[in-house]
mmCIF file of C-alpha atoms in Angstrom:
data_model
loop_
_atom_site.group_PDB
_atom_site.id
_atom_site.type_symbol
_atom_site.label_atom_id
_atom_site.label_comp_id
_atom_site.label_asym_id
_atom_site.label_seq_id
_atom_site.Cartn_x
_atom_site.Cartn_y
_atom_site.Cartn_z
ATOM 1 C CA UNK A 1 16.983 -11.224 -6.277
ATOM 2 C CA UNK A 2 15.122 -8.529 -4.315
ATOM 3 C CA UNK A 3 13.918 -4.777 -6.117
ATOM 4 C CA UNK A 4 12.168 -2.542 -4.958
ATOM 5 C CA UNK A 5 11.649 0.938 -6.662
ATOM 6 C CA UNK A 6 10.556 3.906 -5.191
ATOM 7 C CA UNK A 7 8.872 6.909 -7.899
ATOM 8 C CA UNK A 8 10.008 10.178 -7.701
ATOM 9 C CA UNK A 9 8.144 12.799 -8.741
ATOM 10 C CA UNK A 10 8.518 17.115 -8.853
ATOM 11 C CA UNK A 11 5.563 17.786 -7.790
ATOM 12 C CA UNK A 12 4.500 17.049 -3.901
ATOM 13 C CA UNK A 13 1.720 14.538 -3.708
ATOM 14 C CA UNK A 14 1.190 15.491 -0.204
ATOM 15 C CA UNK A 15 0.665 19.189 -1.381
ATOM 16 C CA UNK A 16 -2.620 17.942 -3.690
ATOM 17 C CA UNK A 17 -6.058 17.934 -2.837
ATOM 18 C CA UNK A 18 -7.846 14.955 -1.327
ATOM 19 C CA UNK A 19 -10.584 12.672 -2.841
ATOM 20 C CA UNK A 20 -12.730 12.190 0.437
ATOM 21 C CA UNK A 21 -15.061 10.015 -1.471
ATOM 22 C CA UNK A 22 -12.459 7.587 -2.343
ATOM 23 C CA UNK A 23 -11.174 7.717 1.228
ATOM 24 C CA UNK A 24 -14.585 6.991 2.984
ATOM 25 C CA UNK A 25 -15.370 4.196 0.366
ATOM 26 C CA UNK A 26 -11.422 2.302 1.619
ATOM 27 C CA UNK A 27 -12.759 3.266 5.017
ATOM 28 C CA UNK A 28 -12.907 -0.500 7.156
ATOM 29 C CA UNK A 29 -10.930 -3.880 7.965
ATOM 30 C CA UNK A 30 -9.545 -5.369 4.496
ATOM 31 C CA UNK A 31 -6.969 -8.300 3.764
ATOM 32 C CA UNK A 32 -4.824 -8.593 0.843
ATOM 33 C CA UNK A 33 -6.007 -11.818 -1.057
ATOM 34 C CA UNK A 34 -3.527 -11.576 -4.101
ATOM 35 C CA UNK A 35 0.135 -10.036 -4.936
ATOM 36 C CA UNK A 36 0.905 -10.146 -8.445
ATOM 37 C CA UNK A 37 3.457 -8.922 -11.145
ATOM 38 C CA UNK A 38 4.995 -10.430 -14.483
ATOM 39 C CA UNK A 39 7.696 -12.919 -13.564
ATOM 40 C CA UNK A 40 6.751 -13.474 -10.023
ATOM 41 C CA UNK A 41 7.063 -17.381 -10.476
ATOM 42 C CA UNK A 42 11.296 -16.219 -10.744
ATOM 43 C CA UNK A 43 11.519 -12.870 -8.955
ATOM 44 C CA UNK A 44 11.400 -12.078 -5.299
ATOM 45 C CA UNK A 45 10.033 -8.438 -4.793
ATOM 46 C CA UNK A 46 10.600 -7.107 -1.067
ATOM 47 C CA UNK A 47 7.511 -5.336 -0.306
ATOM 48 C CA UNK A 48 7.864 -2.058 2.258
ATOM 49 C CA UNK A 49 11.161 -2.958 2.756
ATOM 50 C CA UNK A 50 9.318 -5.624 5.272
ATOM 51 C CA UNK A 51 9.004 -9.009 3.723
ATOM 52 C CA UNK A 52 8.674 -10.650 0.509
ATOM 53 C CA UNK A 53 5.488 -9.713 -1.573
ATOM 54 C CA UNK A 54 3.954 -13.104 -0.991
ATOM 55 C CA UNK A 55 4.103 -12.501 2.745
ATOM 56 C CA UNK A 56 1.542 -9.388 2.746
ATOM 57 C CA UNK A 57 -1.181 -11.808 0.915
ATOM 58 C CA UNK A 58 -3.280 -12.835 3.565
ATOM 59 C CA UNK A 59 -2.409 -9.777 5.687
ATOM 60 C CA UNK A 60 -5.012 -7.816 7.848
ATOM 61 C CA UNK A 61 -5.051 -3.846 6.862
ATOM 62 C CA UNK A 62 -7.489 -1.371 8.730
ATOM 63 C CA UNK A 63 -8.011 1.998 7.324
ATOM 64 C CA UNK A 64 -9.934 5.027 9.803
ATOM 65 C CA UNK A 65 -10.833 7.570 6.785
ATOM 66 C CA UNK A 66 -11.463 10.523 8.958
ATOM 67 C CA UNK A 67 -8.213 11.303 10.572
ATOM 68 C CA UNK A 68 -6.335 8.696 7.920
ATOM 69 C CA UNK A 69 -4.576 6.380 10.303
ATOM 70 C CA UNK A 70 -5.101 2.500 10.511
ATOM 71 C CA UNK A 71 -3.268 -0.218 11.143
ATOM 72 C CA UNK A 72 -1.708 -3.402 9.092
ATOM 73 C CA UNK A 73 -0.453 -7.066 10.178
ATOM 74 C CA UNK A 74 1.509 -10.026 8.511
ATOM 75 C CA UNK A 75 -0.277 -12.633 9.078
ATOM 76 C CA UNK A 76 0.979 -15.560 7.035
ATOM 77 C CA UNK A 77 2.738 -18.319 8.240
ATOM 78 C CA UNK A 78 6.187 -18.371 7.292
ATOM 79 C CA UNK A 79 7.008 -15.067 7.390
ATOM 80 C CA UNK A 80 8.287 -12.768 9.486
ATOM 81 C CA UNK A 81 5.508 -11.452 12.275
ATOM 82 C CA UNK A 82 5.089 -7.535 11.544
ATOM 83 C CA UNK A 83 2.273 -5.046 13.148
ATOM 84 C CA UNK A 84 2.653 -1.450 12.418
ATOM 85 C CA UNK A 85 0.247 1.825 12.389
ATOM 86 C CA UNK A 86 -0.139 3.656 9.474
ATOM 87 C CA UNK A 87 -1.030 6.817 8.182
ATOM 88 C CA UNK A 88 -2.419 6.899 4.409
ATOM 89 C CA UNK A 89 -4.427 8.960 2.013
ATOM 90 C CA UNK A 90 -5.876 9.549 -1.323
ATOM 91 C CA UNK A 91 -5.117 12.449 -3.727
ATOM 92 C CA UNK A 92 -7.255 13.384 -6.303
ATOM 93 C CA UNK A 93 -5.226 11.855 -8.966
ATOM 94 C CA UNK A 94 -5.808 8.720 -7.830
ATOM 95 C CA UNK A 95 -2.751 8.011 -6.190
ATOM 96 C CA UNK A 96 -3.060 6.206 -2.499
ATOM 97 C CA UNK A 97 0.359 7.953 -0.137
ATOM 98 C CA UNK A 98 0.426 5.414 2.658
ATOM 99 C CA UNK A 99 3.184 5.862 5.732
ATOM 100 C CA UNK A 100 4.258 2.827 8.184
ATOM 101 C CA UNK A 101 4.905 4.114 11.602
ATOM 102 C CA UNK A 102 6.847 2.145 14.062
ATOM 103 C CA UNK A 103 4.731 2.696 17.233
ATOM 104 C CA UNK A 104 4.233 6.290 19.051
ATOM 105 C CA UNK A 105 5.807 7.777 15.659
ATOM 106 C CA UNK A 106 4.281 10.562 14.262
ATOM 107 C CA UNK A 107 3.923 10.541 10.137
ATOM 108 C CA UNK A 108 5.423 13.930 10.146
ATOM 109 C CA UNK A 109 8.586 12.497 11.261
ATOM 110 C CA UNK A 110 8.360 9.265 8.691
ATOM 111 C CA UNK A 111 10.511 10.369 6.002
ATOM 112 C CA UNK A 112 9.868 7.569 3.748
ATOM 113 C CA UNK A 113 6.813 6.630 2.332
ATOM 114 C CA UNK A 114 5.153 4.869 -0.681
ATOM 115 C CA UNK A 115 2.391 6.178 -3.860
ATOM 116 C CA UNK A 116 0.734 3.559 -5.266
ATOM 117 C CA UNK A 117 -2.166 4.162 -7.975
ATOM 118 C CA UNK A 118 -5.680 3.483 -6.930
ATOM 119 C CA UNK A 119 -7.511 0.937 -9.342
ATOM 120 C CA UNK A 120 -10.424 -1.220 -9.460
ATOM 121 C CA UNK A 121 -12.089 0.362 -6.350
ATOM 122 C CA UNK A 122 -15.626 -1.202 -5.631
ATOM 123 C CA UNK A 123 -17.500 -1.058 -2.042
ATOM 124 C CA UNK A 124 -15.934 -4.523 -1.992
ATOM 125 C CA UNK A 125 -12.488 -4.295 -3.417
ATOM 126 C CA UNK A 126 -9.381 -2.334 -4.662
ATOM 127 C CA UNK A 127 -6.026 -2.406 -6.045
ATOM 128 C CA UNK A 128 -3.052 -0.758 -5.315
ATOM 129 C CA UNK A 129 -0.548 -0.451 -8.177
ATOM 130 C CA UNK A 130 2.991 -0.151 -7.736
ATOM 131 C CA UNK A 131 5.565 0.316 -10.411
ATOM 132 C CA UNK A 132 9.212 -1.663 -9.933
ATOM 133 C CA UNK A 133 11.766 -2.035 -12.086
ATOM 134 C CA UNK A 134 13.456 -5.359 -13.325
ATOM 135 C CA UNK A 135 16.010 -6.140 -15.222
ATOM 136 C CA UNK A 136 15.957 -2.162 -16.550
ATOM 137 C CA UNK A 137 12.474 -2.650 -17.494
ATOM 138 C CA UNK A 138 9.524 -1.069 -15.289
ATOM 139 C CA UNK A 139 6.732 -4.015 -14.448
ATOM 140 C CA UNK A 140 3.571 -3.405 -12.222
ATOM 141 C CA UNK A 141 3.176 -4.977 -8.963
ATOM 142 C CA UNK A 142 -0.596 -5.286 -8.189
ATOM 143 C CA UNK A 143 -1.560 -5.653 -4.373
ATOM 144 C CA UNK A 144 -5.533 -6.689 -4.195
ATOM 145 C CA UNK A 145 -7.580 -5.810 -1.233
ATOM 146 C CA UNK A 146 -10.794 -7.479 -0.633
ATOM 147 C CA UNK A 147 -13.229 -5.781 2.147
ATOM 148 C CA UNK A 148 -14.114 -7.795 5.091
ATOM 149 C CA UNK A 149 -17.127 -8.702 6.541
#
């Protein structure tokens, strides 16, 4: 059983302001070292619409904070090979917008994207917090990025 939930909200988040700081701190090459959630021993959770959670840990993610493009990769053996750019920011209510691009695209004409929550952010590390729902009931799905060297 795949879920994956998307939030809707009335407000834009694209219309807030940005928190440069927390952009310039995300700025660099990062991997995903963990995926977690309540259940995920049971439940499959298809992440982006691209693979199963477990398939991003491991995966490469480059974020450029001045013009907010980067790039991500599957990496993981297994699982399906992926490579897309992105476009991504951060709002000053803490929520990180990112956009995957299929290549050439422009974000403007990406009509789907995801808002995660921003947590935990250290020079070394950060979390990106999704909410899904299962089985009626809405769980957090926790995606933990660890800076590289």
């Amino acid at each position: 059983m795949s879920m994956l939930l998307f939030a809707c909200k009335t407000t834009s988040v694209t219309s807030s302001k940005l928190d440069r700081t927390s952009q310039v701190e995300i700025k660099g090459n990062w991997t995903i070292s963990s995926v977690t959630y309540p259940g995920s021993e049971y439940i499959k959770v298809n992440s982006f619409q691209i693979a199963d959670s477990k398939c991003f840990e491991g995966s490469t993610w480059k974020f450029i904070s001045n013009n907010n493009k980067g790039q991500m990769a599957l990496t993981k053996t297994d699982c399906p090979a992926f490579s897309s750019p992105i476009t991504w920011f951060v709002n000053r209510e803490g929520q990180f917008i990112l956009k995957i691009l299929d290549a050439g695209e422009k974000a403007k004409k990406v009509r789907d994207g995801y808002v995660f929550r921003l947590a935990n952010q250290t020079a070394a590390s950060f979390q990106l917090i999704d909410v899904i729902n299962v089985g009626g009931q809405s769980k957090e799905i926790t995606y933990q990025f660890e800076k590289n060297n």
